[in-house]
CSV table of C-alpha atoms in Angstrom, one decimal:
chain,number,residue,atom,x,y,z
Z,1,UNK,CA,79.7,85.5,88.4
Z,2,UNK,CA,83.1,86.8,87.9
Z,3,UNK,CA,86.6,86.1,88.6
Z,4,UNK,CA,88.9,88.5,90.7
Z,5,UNK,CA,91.7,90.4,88.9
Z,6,UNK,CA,95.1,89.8,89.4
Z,7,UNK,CA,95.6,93.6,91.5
Z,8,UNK,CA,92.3,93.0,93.5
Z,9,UNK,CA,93.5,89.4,94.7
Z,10,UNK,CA,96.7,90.6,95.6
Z,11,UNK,CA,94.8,93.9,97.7
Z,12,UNK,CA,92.4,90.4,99.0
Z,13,UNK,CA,95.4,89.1,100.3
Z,14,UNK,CA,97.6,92.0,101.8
Z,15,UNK,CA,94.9,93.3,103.4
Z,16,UNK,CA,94.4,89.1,104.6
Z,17,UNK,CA,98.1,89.0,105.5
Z,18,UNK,CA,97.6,92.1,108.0
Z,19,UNK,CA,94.5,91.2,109.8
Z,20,UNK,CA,95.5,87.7,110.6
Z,21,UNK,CA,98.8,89.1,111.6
Z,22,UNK,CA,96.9,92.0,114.0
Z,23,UNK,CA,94.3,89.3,115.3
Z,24,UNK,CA,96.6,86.8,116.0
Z,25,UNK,CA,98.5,89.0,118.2
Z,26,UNK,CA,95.2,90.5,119.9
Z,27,UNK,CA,94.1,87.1,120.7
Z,28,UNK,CA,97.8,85.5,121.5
Z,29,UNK,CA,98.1,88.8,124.1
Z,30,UNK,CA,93.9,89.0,125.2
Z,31,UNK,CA,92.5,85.6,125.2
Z,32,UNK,CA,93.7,82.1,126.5
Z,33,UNK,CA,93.7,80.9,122.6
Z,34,UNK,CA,96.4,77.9,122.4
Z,35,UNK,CA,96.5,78.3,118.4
Z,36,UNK,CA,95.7,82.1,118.0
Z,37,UNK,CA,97.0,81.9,114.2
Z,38,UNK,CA,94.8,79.3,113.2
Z,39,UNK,CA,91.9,80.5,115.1
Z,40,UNK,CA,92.5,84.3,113.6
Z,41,UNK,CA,93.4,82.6,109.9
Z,42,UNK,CA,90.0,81.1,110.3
Z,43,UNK,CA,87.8,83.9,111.0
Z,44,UNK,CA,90.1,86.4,108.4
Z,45,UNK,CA,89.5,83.7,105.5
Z,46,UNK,CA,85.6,83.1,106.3
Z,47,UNK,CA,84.9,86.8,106.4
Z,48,UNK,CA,86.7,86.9,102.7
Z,49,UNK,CA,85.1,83.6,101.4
Z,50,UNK,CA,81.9,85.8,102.7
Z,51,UNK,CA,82.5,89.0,100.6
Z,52,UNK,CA,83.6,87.3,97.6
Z,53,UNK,CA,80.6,85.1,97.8
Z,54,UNK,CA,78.0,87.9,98.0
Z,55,UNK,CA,80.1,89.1,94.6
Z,56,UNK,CA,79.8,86.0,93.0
Z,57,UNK,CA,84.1,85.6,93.0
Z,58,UNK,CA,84.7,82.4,91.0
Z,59,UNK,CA,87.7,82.1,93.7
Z,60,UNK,CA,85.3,82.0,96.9
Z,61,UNK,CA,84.8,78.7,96.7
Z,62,UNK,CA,88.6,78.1,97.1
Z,63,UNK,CA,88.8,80.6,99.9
Z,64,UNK,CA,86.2,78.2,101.8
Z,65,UNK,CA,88.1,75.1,100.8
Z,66,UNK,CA,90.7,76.4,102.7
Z,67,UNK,CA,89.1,77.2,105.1
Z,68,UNK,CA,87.8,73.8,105.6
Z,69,UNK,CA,91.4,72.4,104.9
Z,70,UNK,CA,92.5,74.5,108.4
Z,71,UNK,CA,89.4,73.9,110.3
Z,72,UNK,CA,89.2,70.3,110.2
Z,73,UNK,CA,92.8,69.3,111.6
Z,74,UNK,CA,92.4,72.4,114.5
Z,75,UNK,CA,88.9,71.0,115.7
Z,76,UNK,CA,90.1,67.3,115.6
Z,77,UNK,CA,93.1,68.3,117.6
Z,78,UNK,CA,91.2,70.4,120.2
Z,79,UNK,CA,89.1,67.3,120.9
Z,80,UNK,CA,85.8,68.3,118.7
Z,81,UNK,CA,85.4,65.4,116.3
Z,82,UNK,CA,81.8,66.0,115.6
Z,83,UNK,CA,82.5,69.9,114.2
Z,84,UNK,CA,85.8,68.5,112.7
Z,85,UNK,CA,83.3,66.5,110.7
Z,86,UNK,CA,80.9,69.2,110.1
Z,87,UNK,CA,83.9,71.3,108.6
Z,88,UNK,CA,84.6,67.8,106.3
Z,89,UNK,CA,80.8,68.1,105.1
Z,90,UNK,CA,81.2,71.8,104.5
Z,91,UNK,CA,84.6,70.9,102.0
Z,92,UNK,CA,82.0,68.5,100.2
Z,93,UNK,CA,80.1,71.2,99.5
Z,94,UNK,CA,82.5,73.6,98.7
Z,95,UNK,CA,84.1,71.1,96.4
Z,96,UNK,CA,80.3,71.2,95.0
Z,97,UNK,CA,79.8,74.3,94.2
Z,98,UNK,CA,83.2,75.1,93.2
Z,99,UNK,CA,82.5,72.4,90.4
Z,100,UNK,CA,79.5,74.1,89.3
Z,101,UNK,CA,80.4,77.7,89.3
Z,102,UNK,CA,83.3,76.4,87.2
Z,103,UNK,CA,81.2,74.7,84.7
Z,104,UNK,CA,78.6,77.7,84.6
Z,105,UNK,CA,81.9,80.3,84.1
Z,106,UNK,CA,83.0,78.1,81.2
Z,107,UNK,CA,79.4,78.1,79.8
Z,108,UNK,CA,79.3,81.7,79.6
């Protein structure tokens, strides 16, 4: 497990910043989206939390908090109260693990 330095979070996030900016304007102009930020922040973040998962990035578990922290509201507002509620259990989870990656980085 490691932790991201400070010029690879800020390339983690440019490179963030542009895809949800290119995505939200491919789905505003190509699909029938009504929140084509949200939607486009969603799937930029999760395939982030995903890489810096699969290289054990002590700040994955926040990227996935966040996620969760968008999802829930959007799904509740669209009229989806059971994935809204899926999306809380996943932020248990995430507050979960975070915890314990935590405690195993300061055990190291």
């Amino acid at each position: 497990m490691t932790r991201s330095s400070l010029p690879e979070a800020l390339a983690w996030l440019a490179g963030s910043a542009a895809a949800i900016a290119a995505g939200s304007q491919a789905l505003g102009r190509f699909t029938d989206s009504p929140v084509p930020v949200a939607d486009t922040t969603i799937l930029v973040m999760s395939l982030l939390a995903t890489a810096a998962q699969a290289l054990r990035r002590l700040e994955s578990w926040w990227i996935w908090i966040a996620v969760d922290l968008v999802s829930i509201p959007l799904y509740w507002q669209r009229g989806l109260p059971l994935t809204a509620l899926l999306f809380g259990l996943f932020l248990l989870l995430c507050i979960a693990g975070q915890r314990e990656w935590a405690q195993r980085w300061r055990d190291q």
